[in-house]
mmCIF file of C-alpha atoms in Angstrom:
data_model
loop_
_atom_site.group_PDB
_atom_site.id
_atom_site.type_symbol
_atom_site.label_atom_id
_atom_site.label_comp_id
_atom_site.label_asym_id
_atom_site.label_seq_id
_atom_site.Cartn_x
_atom_site.Cartn_y
_atom_site.Cartn_z
ATOM 1 C CA MET V 1 0.000 0.000 0.000
ATOM 2 C CA ILE V 2 1.111 3.532 -0.747
ATOM 3 C CA ALA V 3 2.386 5.560 2.225
ATOM 4 C CA VAL V 4 0.419 8.747 2.927
ATOM 5 C CA LYS V 5 1.413 11.295 5.555
ATOM 6 C CA LYS V 6 -1.298 13.209 7.399
ATOM 7 C CA GLU V 7 0.173 16.702 7.774
ATOM 8 C CA GLY V 8 -2.520 17.793 10.240
ATOM 9 C CA ILE V 9 -5.118 20.546 10.430
ATOM 10 C CA LEU V 10 -4.335 23.475 8.146
ATOM 11 C CA ILE V 11 -7.078 25.907 9.192
ATOM 12 C CA GLN V 12 -10.122 25.782 11.450
ATOM 13 C CA LYS V 13 -13.297 27.784 11.913
ATOM 14 C CA THR V 14 -13.073 31.110 13.744
ATOM 15 C CA GLU V 15 -15.471 33.345 15.644
ATOM 16 C CA LEU V 16 -16.002 35.475 12.531
ATOM 17 C CA ASN V 17 -19.673 35.392 11.555
ATOM 18 C CA PHE V 18 -19.120 34.010 8.057
ATOM 19 C CA GLU V 19 -17.107 30.969 9.221
ATOM 20 C CA ASN V 20 -18.193 30.246 12.784
ATOM 21 C CA GLU V 21 -19.709 26.850 11.904
ATOM 22 C CA GLY V 22 -16.917 25.408 9.807
ATOM 23 C CA VAL V 23 -14.314 25.736 7.058
ATOM 24 C CA LEU V 24 -13.927 22.916 4.560
ATOM 25 C CA ASN V 25 -13.452 21.651 1.006
ATOM 26 C CA PRO V 26 -11.036 24.235 -0.457
ATOM 27 C CA ALA V 27 -10.263 25.026 -4.071
ATOM 28 C CA ILE V 28 -6.478 25.019 -4.449
ATOM 29 C CA ILE V 29 -4.177 26.588 -7.005
ATOM 30 C CA ARG V 30 -0.414 26.999 -6.829
ATOM 31 C CA ASP V 31 1.344 30.138 -8.077
ATOM 32 C CA GLY V 32 5.116 29.852 -7.718
ATOM 33 C CA ASP V 33 6.019 29.568 -4.051
ATOM 34 C CA TYR V 34 2.454 30.336 -2.981
ATOM 35 C CA VAL V 35 -0.744 28.343 -2.734
ATOM 36 C CA HIS V 36 -4.146 30.030 -2.894
ATOM 37 C CA LEU V 37 -7.070 28.517 -0.980
ATOM 38 C CA PHE V 38 -10.667 29.415 -1.776
ATOM 39 C CA TYR V 39 -12.556 27.507 0.864
ATOM 40 C CA ARG V 40 -16.139 26.902 1.827
ATOM 41 C CA ALA V 41 -16.913 28.972 4.919
ATOM 42 C CA VAL V 42 -20.084 28.077 6.842
ATOM 43 C CA SER V 43 -22.021 30.397 9.138
ATOM 44 C CA LEU V 44 -24.836 29.641 11.582
ATOM 45 C CA GLY V 45 -27.835 28.144 9.842
ATOM 46 C CA ASN V 46 -25.638 26.381 7.254
ATOM 47 C CA PHE V 47 -25.188 29.375 4.972
ATOM 48 C CA SER V 48 -21.966 29.144 2.950
ATOM 49 C CA SER V 49 -19.684 31.659 1.260
ATOM 50 C CA ILE V 50 -16.158 31.426 -0.128
ATOM 51 C CA GLY V 51 -13.295 32.436 2.154
ATOM 52 C CA TYR V 52 -9.669 32.943 1.177
ATOM 53 C CA CYS V 53 -6.218 32.353 2.557
ATOM 54 C CA LYS V 54 -2.741 32.330 1.033
ATOM 55 C CA LEU V 55 -0.004 29.874 1.916
ATOM 56 C CA LYS V 56 3.765 30.274 1.622
ATOM 57 C CA GLY V 57 4.782 26.848 0.450
ATOM 58 C CA PRO V 58 2.320 24.019 0.913
ATOM 59 C CA LEU V 59 1.562 24.381 4.629
ATOM 60 C CA SER V 60 2.308 27.840 6.098
ATOM 61 C CA VAL V 61 -0.594 30.299 6.267
ATOM 62 C CA GLU V 62 0.654 33.773 5.350
ATOM 63 C CA ILE V 63 -2.598 35.697 4.773
ATOM 64 C CA ARG V 64 -6.166 34.885 5.757
ATOM 65 C CA ASP V 65 -8.986 37.270 4.900
ATOM 66 C CA ILE V 66 -11.431 38.295 7.623
ATOM 67 C CA ALA V 67 -14.391 38.462 5.240
ATOM 68 C CA PRO V 68 -15.594 36.206 2.425
ATOM 69 C CA VAL V 69 -14.260 36.928 -1.060
ATOM 70 C CA ILE V 70 -17.260 35.512 -2.943
ATOM 71 C CA VAL V 71 -20.778 35.784 -1.519
ATOM 72 C CA SER V 72 -24.354 34.991 -2.464
ATOM 73 C CA GLU V 73 -25.813 37.450 -4.985
ATOM 74 C CA PHE V 74 -28.501 35.515 -6.842
ATOM 75 C CA SER V 75 -31.548 33.459 -5.892
ATOM 76 C CA TYR V 76 -29.994 30.192 -7.102
ATOM 77 C CA GLU V 77 -27.221 30.569 -4.481
ATOM 78 C CA SER V 78 -29.287 32.198 -1.735
ATOM 79 C CA HIS V 79 -28.419 29.513 0.807
ATOM 80 C CA GLY V 80 -24.774 29.236 -0.101
ATOM 81 C CA LEU V 81 -21.771 28.708 -2.327
ATOM 82 C CA GLU V 82 -20.341 25.301 -1.542
ATOM 83 C CA ASP V 83 -17.324 23.104 -2.302
ATOM 84 C CA PRO V 84 -15.307 25.165 -4.836
ATOM 85 C CA ARG V 85 -12.668 23.810 -7.228
ATOM 86 C CA ILE V 86 -10.326 25.867 -9.373
ATOM 87 C CA VAL V 87 -8.180 25.492 -12.492
ATOM 88 C CA LYS V 88 -6.362 27.904 -14.795
ATOM 89 C CA ILE V 89 -6.848 27.533 -18.555
ATOM 90 C CA GLU V 90 -5.227 29.963 -21.007
ATOM 91 C CA ASN V 91 -4.770 32.734 -18.426
ATOM 92 C CA ILE V 92 -8.311 32.494 -17.101
ATOM 93 C CA TYR V 93 -9.155 31.046 -13.697
ATOM 94 C CA TYR V 94 -12.285 28.906 -13.580
ATOM 95 C CA LEU V 95 -13.839 28.436 -10.169
ATOM 96 C CA SER V 96 -16.682 25.931 -10.028
ATOM 97 C CA TYR V 97 -18.901 25.571 -6.998
ATOM 98 C CA THR V 98 -22.236 24.173 -5.911
ATOM 99 C CA ALA V 99 -24.968 26.777 -5.667
ATOM 100 C CA TYR V 100 -27.586 25.961 -3.027
ATOM 101 C CA ASP V 101 -30.892 27.793 -2.719
ATOM 102 C CA GLY V 102 -32.218 25.801 0.232
ATOM 103 C CA VAL V 103 -33.900 23.272 -2.064
ATOM 104 C CA ASN V 104 -31.621 22.510 -5.005
ATOM 105 C CA ALA V 105 -27.843 22.057 -5.203
ATOM 106 C CA LEU V 106 -26.473 22.637 -8.704
ATOM 107 C CA GLY V 107 -23.083 23.104 -10.341
ATOM 108 C CA THR V 108 -22.113 26.675 -11.129
ATOM 109 C CA MET V 109 -19.127 28.502 -12.622
ATOM 110 C CA ALA V 110 -17.287 31.799 -12.084
ATOM 111 C CA THR V 111 -14.220 33.141 -13.910
ATOM 112 C CA SER V 112 -11.422 35.572 -13.102
ATOM 113 C CA THR V 113 -8.165 36.870 -14.539
ATOM 114 C CA ASP V 114 -6.699 38.025 -11.220
ATOM 115 C CA LEU V 115 -8.193 35.800 -8.464
ATOM 116 C CA VAL V 116 -9.836 38.925 -7.036
ATOM 117 C CA ASN V 117 -12.684 39.933 -9.348
ATOM 118 C CA TRP V 118 -15.086 37.133 -10.262
ATOM 119 C CA ASP V 119 -17.621 36.973 -13.074
ATOM 120 C CA LYS V 120 -20.390 34.535 -12.234
ATOM 121 C CA LYS V 121 -21.582 32.505 -15.214
ATOM 122 C CA GLY V 122 -24.538 30.949 -13.437
ATOM 123 C CA ILE V 123 -25.722 27.340 -13.328
ATOM 124 C CA ILE V 124 -24.148 25.217 -16.069
ATOM 125 C CA VAL V 125 -25.649 21.801 -15.261
ATOM 126 C CA PRO V 126 -29.096 20.560 -16.365
ATOM 127 C CA GLN V 127 -32.045 21.926 -14.423
ATOM 128 C CA ILE V 128 -34.458 19.026 -14.683
ATOM 129 C CA THR V 129 -36.523 16.905 -12.332
ATOM 130 C CA TYR V 130 -35.786 13.259 -11.709
ATOM 131 C CA ASP V 131 -38.932 12.280 -13.628
ATOM 132 C CA GLU V 132 -37.706 14.251 -16.649
ATOM 133 C CA PHE V 133 -34.280 12.602 -16.360
ATOM 134 C CA ASP V 134 -35.906 9.176 -16.063
ATOM 135 C CA ALA V 135 -38.008 9.748 -19.169
ATOM 136 C CA ILE V 136 -35.075 10.953 -21.296
ATOM 137 C CA THR V 137 -32.784 8.101 -20.191
ATOM 138 C CA SER V 138 -35.436 5.389 -20.521
ATOM 139 C CA ASN V 139 -33.485 3.584 -23.246
ATOM 140 C CA ASN V 140 -30.282 3.548 -21.161
ATOM 141 C CA LYS V 141 -29.205 0.826 -18.775
ATOM 142 C CA ILE V 142 -29.347 2.922 -15.598
ATOM 143 C CA ASN V 143 -28.320 1.648 -12.178
ATOM 144 C CA GLU V 144 -31.334 1.489 -9.860
ATOM 145 C CA LYS V 145 -29.370 3.656 -7.402
ATOM 146 C CA TYR V 146 -30.132 6.654 -9.631
ATOM 147 C CA PHE V 147 -33.727 6.384 -8.446
ATOM 148 C CA ARG V 148 -32.692 5.964 -4.817
ATOM 149 C CA TYR V 149 -30.395 8.980 -4.733
ATOM 150 C CA ASN V 150 -32.190 11.381 -7.069
ATOM 151 C CA ASN V 151 -35.965 11.005 -6.845
ATOM 152 C CA HIS V 152 -36.016 12.904 -3.497
ATOM 153 C CA GLU V 153 -38.537 10.397 -2.113
ATOM 154 C CA GLY V 154 -41.061 11.526 -4.678
ATOM 155 C CA VAL V 155 -41.147 15.129 -3.462
ATOM 156 C CA THR V 156 -41.655 17.389 -6.485
ATOM 157 C CA LYS V 157 -42.026 20.735 -4.726
ATOM 158 C CA LYS V 158 -40.471 22.170 -1.608
ATOM 159 C CA GLN V 159 -40.797 25.678 -0.180
ATOM 160 C CA GLY V 160 -42.664 26.580 -3.347
ATOM 161 C CA GLU V 161 -39.730 25.551 -5.547
ATOM 162 C CA LYS V 162 -39.581 22.704 -8.043
ATOM 163 C CA VAL V 163 -37.277 19.957 -6.732
ATOM 164 C CA LEU V 164 -34.573 19.272 -9.316
ATOM 165 C CA MET V 165 -32.080 16.484 -9.713
ATOM 166 C CA TRP V 166 -28.879 17.474 -7.911
ATOM 167 C CA ASP V 167 -25.832 17.697 -10.148
ATOM 168 C CA LYS V 168 -22.645 18.593 -8.247
ATOM 169 C CA ASN V 169 -18.853 18.284 -8.242
ATOM 170 C CA ILE V 170 -18.162 20.281 -11.392
ATOM 171 C CA ILE V 171 -14.431 19.832 -12.036
ATOM 172 C CA LEU V 172 -12.709 21.160 -15.144
ATOM 173 C CA PHE V 173 -9.619 19.515 -16.571
ATOM 174 C CA PRO V 174 -6.757 22.060 -16.335
ATOM 175 C CA ARG V 175 -6.326 22.303 -20.093
ATOM 176 C CA LYS V 176 -8.428 21.850 -23.200
ATOM 177 C CA ILE V 177 -8.389 18.472 -24.926
ATOM 178 C CA ASP V 178 -8.731 18.650 -28.721
ATOM 179 C CA ASN V 179 -9.484 22.352 -28.266
ATOM 180 C CA LYS V 180 -12.484 21.599 -26.065
ATOM 181 C CA TYR V 181 -13.263 22.150 -22.412
ATOM 182 C CA VAL V 182 -13.630 18.868 -20.588
ATOM 183 C CA PHE V 183 -15.134 18.563 -17.151
ATOM 184 C CA LEU V 184 -16.403 16.025 -14.711
ATOM 185 C CA HIS V 185 -19.709 16.253 -12.956
ATOM 186 C CA ARG V 186 -21.600 13.871 -10.754
ATOM 187 C CA ILE V 187 -25.132 12.629 -10.541
ATOM 188 C CA LYS V 188 -25.152 9.977 -7.837
ATOM 189 C CA PRO V 189 -24.056 7.216 -7.648
ATOM 190 C CA ASP V 190 -21.454 7.261 -10.445
ATOM 191 C CA VAL V 191 -18.469 9.421 -11.260
ATOM 192 C CA GLN V 192 -18.539 11.307 -13.331
ATOM 193 C CA ILE V 193 -19.785 12.331 -16.537
ATOM 194 C CA VAL V 194 -17.256 13.881 -18.878
ATOM 195 C CA VAL V 195 -18.485 16.659 -21.142
ATOM 196 C CA ALA V 196 -16.487 18.183 -24.000
ATOM 197 C CA VAL V 197 -17.601 21.535 -25.432
ATOM 198 C CA LYS V 198 -15.924 24.353 -27.349
ATOM 199 C CA SER V 199 -17.676 26.955 -25.199
ATOM 200 C CA LEU V 200 -19.501 26.818 -21.885
ATOM 201 C CA ASP V 201 -22.295 28.689 -23.667
ATOM 202 C CA GLU V 202 -23.148 25.423 -25.407
ATOM 203 C CA LEU V 203 -24.486 24.008 -22.151
ATOM 204 C CA ASN V 204 -28.118 24.842 -22.835
ATOM 205 C CA PRO V 205 -31.269 22.721 -22.230
ATOM 206 C CA GLN V 206 -31.126 21.163 -25.705
ATOM 207 C CA PHE V 207 -27.490 20.169 -25.186
ATOM 208 C CA TRP V 208 -28.365 18.369 -21.965
ATOM 209 C CA LYS V 209 -31.382 16.651 -23.511
ATOM 210 C CA ASN V 210 -29.177 15.247 -26.281
ATOM 211 C CA TYR V 211 -26.569 14.343 -23.692
ATOM 212 C CA PHE V 212 -28.965 12.336 -21.536
ATOM 213 C CA ILE V 213 -30.230 10.332 -24.508
ATOM 214 C CA LYS V 214 -26.804 8.615 -24.488
ATOM 215 C CA PHE V 215 -26.221 9.021 -20.765
ATOM 216 C CA ASP V 216 -24.882 5.516 -20.140
ATOM 217 C CA GLU V 217 -22.067 6.158 -22.635
ATOM 218 C CA CYS V 218 -20.895 9.186 -20.638
ATOM 219 C CA ILE V 219 -20.279 7.535 -17.270
ATOM 220 C CA VAL V 220 -16.541 7.371 -16.632
ATOM 221 C CA MET V 221 -16.325 5.576 -13.302
ATOM 222 C CA LYS V 222 -18.735 3.539 -11.203
ATOM 223 C CA PRO V 223 -18.411 2.312 -7.604
ATOM 224 C CA LYS V 224 -16.233 -0.767 -7.616
ATOM 225 C CA TYR V 225 -14.653 -1.526 -4.238
ATOM 226 C CA GLU V 226 -16.037 -1.855 -0.729
ATOM 227 C CA HIS V 227 -14.832 1.568 0.450
ATOM 228 C CA GLU V 228 -16.793 3.225 -2.403
ATOM 229 C CA ALA V 229 -19.727 0.851 -2.542
ATOM 230 C CA SER V 230 -22.455 3.447 -1.923
ATOM 231 C CA TYR V 231 -21.342 6.092 -4.419
ATOM 232 C CA ILE V 232 -18.346 7.997 -5.726
ATOM 233 C CA GLY V 233 -17.830 11.621 -6.700
ATOM 234 C CA GLY V 234 -15.305 14.115 -7.941
ATOM 235 C CA GLY V 235 -12.538 15.388 -5.738
ATOM 236 C CA CYS V 236 -9.556 17.381 -6.980
ATOM 237 C CA PRO V 237 -8.984 18.733 -10.486
ATOM 238 C CA PRO V 238 -7.199 16.144 -12.656
ATOM 239 C CA ILE V 239 -3.396 16.215 -12.604
ATOM 240 C CA GLU V 240 -1.632 15.642 -15.910
ATOM 241 C CA THR V 241 1.143 13.027 -15.743
ATOM 242 C CA LYS V 242 3.023 11.043 -18.381
ATOM 243 C CA LEU V 243 0.958 7.985 -17.482
ATOM 244 C CA GLY V 244 -2.436 9.651 -17.571
ATOM 245 C CA TRP V 245 -4.734 12.033 -15.736
ATOM 246 C CA LEU V 246 -4.348 11.407 -12.021
ATOM 247 C CA ILE V 247 -7.764 11.635 -10.389
ATOM 248 C CA ILE V 248 -8.130 12.078 -6.629
ATOM 249 C CA TYR V 249 -11.824 11.476 -5.951
ATOM 250 C CA HIS V 250 -14.033 10.563 -3.005
ATOM 251 C CA GLY V 251 -15.618 7.217 -2.295
ATOM 252 C CA VAL V 252 -18.474 6.629 0.129
ATOM 253 C CA GLN V 253 -19.351 3.494 2.066
ATOM 254 C CA ASP V 254 -22.478 3.030 4.177
ATOM 255 C CA THR V 255 -21.450 1.457 7.480
ATOM 256 C CA ILE V 256 -22.973 0.894 10.921
ATOM 257 C CA LYS V 257 -21.372 4.237 11.859
ATOM 258 C CA GLY V 258 -23.023 5.969 8.909
ATOM 259 C CA PHE V 259 -21.469 7.055 5.632
ATOM 260 C CA VAL V 260 -17.659 7.058 5.569
ATOM 261 C CA TYR V 261 -15.983 9.359 3.023
ATOM 262 C CA SER V 262 -12.482 8.414 1.858
ATOM 263 C CA ALA V 263 -9.983 9.878 -0.602
ATOM 264 C CA CYS V 264 -9.366 7.576 -3.564
ATOM 265 C CA ALA V 265 -7.119 7.552 -6.634
ATOM 266 C CA ALA V 266 -7.428 6.531 -10.276
ATOM 267 C CA LEU V 267 -5.853 7.189 -13.694
ATOM 268 C CA LEU V 268 -7.675 8.225 -16.861
ATOM 269 C CA ASP V 269 -6.277 8.184 -20.385
ATOM 270 C CA LEU V 270 -4.600 11.456 -21.455
ATOM 271 C CA LYS V 271 -6.154 11.627 -24.916
ATOM 272 C CA ASN V 272 -9.466 10.027 -24.038
ATOM 273 C CA PRO V 273 -10.359 10.699 -20.392
ATOM 274 C CA MET V 274 -13.498 8.594 -20.828
ATOM 275 C CA LYS V 275 -11.126 5.634 -20.567
ATOM 276 C CA GLU V 276 -10.116 4.492 -17.080
ATOM 277 C CA ILE V 277 -6.611 3.027 -16.912
ATOM 278 C CA ALA V 278 -6.138 2.155 -13.250
ATOM 279 C CA ARG V 279 -7.695 2.514 -9.821
ATOM 280 C CA LEU V 280 -6.430 1.844 -6.302
ATOM 281 C CA PRO V 281 -8.364 -1.066 -4.775
ATOM 282 C CA TYR V 282 -8.164 0.579 -1.345
ATOM 283 C CA PRO V 283 -8.589 4.155 -0.062
ATOM 284 C CA LEU V 284 -5.673 6.501 -0.587
ATOM 285 C CA PHE V 285 -6.542 7.727 2.896
ATOM 286 C CA LYS V 286 -9.612 7.621 5.111
ATOM 287 C CA PRO V 287 -10.916 9.125 8.373
ATOM 288 C CA GLU V 288 -8.700 7.917 11.216
ATOM 289 C CA LEU V 289 -7.835 10.902 13.401
ATOM 290 C CA ILE V 290 -10.273 12.382 15.910
ATOM 291 C CA TRP V 291 -10.704 15.588 13.888
ATOM 292 C CA GLU V 292 -11.630 13.520 10.821
ATOM 293 C CA LEU V 293 -13.938 11.224 12.763
ATOM 294 C CA LYS V 294 -15.891 13.849 14.708
ATOM 295 C CA GLY V 295 -17.342 17.144 13.462
ATOM 296 C CA GLU V 296 -20.348 18.621 11.701
ATOM 297 C CA VAL V 297 -20.486 15.405 9.676
ATOM 298 C CA ASN V 298 -18.565 12.500 11.163
ATOM 299 C CA ASN V 299 -16.166 10.212 9.277
ATOM 300 C CA VAL V 300 -15.274 12.493 6.373
ATOM 301 C CA CYS V 301 -12.110 13.014 4.338
ATOM 302 C CA PHE V 302 -13.280 14.962 1.285
ATOM 303 C CA PRO V 303 -10.426 15.927 -1.103
ATOM 304 C CA THR V 304 -10.946 18.984 -3.288
ATOM 305 C CA GLY V 305 -7.525 20.348 -4.275
ATOM 306 C CA THR V 306 -3.831 19.561 -4.664
ATOM 307 C CA ALA V 307 -0.475 21.337 -4.925
ATOM 308 C CA LEU V 308 2.633 19.629 -6.261
ATOM 309 C CA PHE V 309 6.036 20.565 -4.808
ATOM 310 C CA ASN V 310 8.827 18.555 -6.423
ATOM 311 C CA ASP V 311 7.764 14.915 -6.022
ATOM 312 C CA THR V 312 5.413 15.564 -3.107
ATOM 313 C CA LEU V 313 1.719 15.922 -3.834
ATOM 314 C CA TYR V 314 -0.161 17.796 -1.111
ATOM 315 C CA ILE V 315 -3.853 16.966 -0.959
ATOM 316 C CA TYR V 316 -6.177 19.415 0.785
ATOM 317 C CA TYR V 317 -9.428 18.081 2.159
ATOM 318 C CA GLY V 318 -12.434 18.803 4.295
ATOM 319 C CA ALA V 319 -12.224 16.876 7.568
ATOM 320 C CA ALA V 320 -15.526 15.990 9.234
ATOM 321 C CA ASP V 321 -17.097 18.946 7.356
ATOM 322 C CA GLU V 322 -15.626 21.328 9.925
ATOM 323 C CA ARG V 323 -11.928 21.929 9.257
ATOM 324 C CA ILE V 324 -9.341 21.667 6.498
ATOM 325 C CA GLY V 325 -6.589 19.084 6.643
ATOM 326 C CA THR V 326 -3.646 18.245 4.402
ATOM 327 C CA ALA V 327 -2.119 14.909 3.452
ATOM 328 C CA SER V 328 1.009 14.309 1.375
ATOM 329 C CA VAL V 329 2.203 11.499 -0.838
ATOM 330 C CA SER V 330 5.018 10.847 -3.312
ATOM 331 C CA ILE V 331 3.385 11.290 -6.699
ATOM 332 C CA SER V 332 5.898 9.013 -8.397
ATOM 333 C CA LYS V 333 5.209 6.211 -5.902
ATOM 334 C CA LEU V 334 1.473 6.766 -6.215
ATOM 335 C CA LEU V 335 1.703 6.400 -9.980
ATOM 336 C CA GLU V 336 3.797 3.253 -9.573
ATOM 337 C CA GLU V 337 1.173 1.816 -7.256
ATOM 338 C CA LEU V 338 -1.620 2.688 -9.660
ATOM 339 C CA MET V 339 0.199 0.949 -12.518
ATOM 340 C CA LEU V 340 0.182 -2.220 -10.403
ATOM 341 C CA ASN V 341 -3.582 -1.919 -10.340
ATOM 342 C CA THR V 342 -4.475 -1.281 -13.957
ATOM 343 C CA LEU V 343 -7.659 -2.651 -15.454
ATOM 344 C CA LYS V 344 -5.436 -4.815 -17.649
ATOM 345 C CA ASN V 345 -3.831 -6.379 -14.574
ATOM 346 C CA GLU V 346 -7.248 -7.282 -13.172
ATOM 347 C CA LYS V 347 -8.074 -9.551 -16.084
#
């Protein structure tokens, strides 16, 4: 098994009103010697905004803002901006996050050229009900768990709002492939659906209708091992390596202690990221320490960003939905371990 070092708690909640319930699930981007964190900050009542801090190197906090840097402005995000991820493509920063209005949680995008001023692009995922999804995908071979996780127990309206199918974990690849944007998104229980478009403006209702007609062809990864038996979902933005796109994702297992969220690892093909090359048959790391086991949500290690310094990959994650932790691993050894667990080797 690959050796992973738990570096400890990076930052915790404070008494400031915007983050007095928790800090978690940060978007991470490295710029030279510095690492920028755009993290989910939670206030009383479970209202989320995006906080910011700057690290010198992978672990030393140099600056931490005392107010959120991105806040709710529109009705679709009235209850919060959750779980951001960030990449830089052709001098533009793309920050994806989950917009929550108290009823629906949907993938959203914002862009920036300076990491200070953000232009919100709005919801980019389909805004459809489960019944509409079920009707469009009727000719697909869909896992019965899609009904379990997405029909919302048959509730079609809540607080006067139509209940939509939740589509979260929007994660862009850090460069275009064949001159197209490629991103992962997740409708439970599978990871992730890869979409390739020349412009994000293409993501209109007709696009998604056509997409769902061939939905089963767009699923990249499905739960496979015990530690991810319930469902899997996106984690950190893909990391380009010579062997493939390194994917750090989350796997969820339903246990007698409730759901346990672990960090997991896989490789996708560089030219065709729809193709899975390898996957670790065990968690990369899982909740073990008291601050990962106990918090707002117990038993959670939820990876959302990485920074590579020489051969050491630092993985930043939400711990028990209350604090941010960091783990480190040799990326070369991780890739070696993955290549011992290729799909070819399983046969």
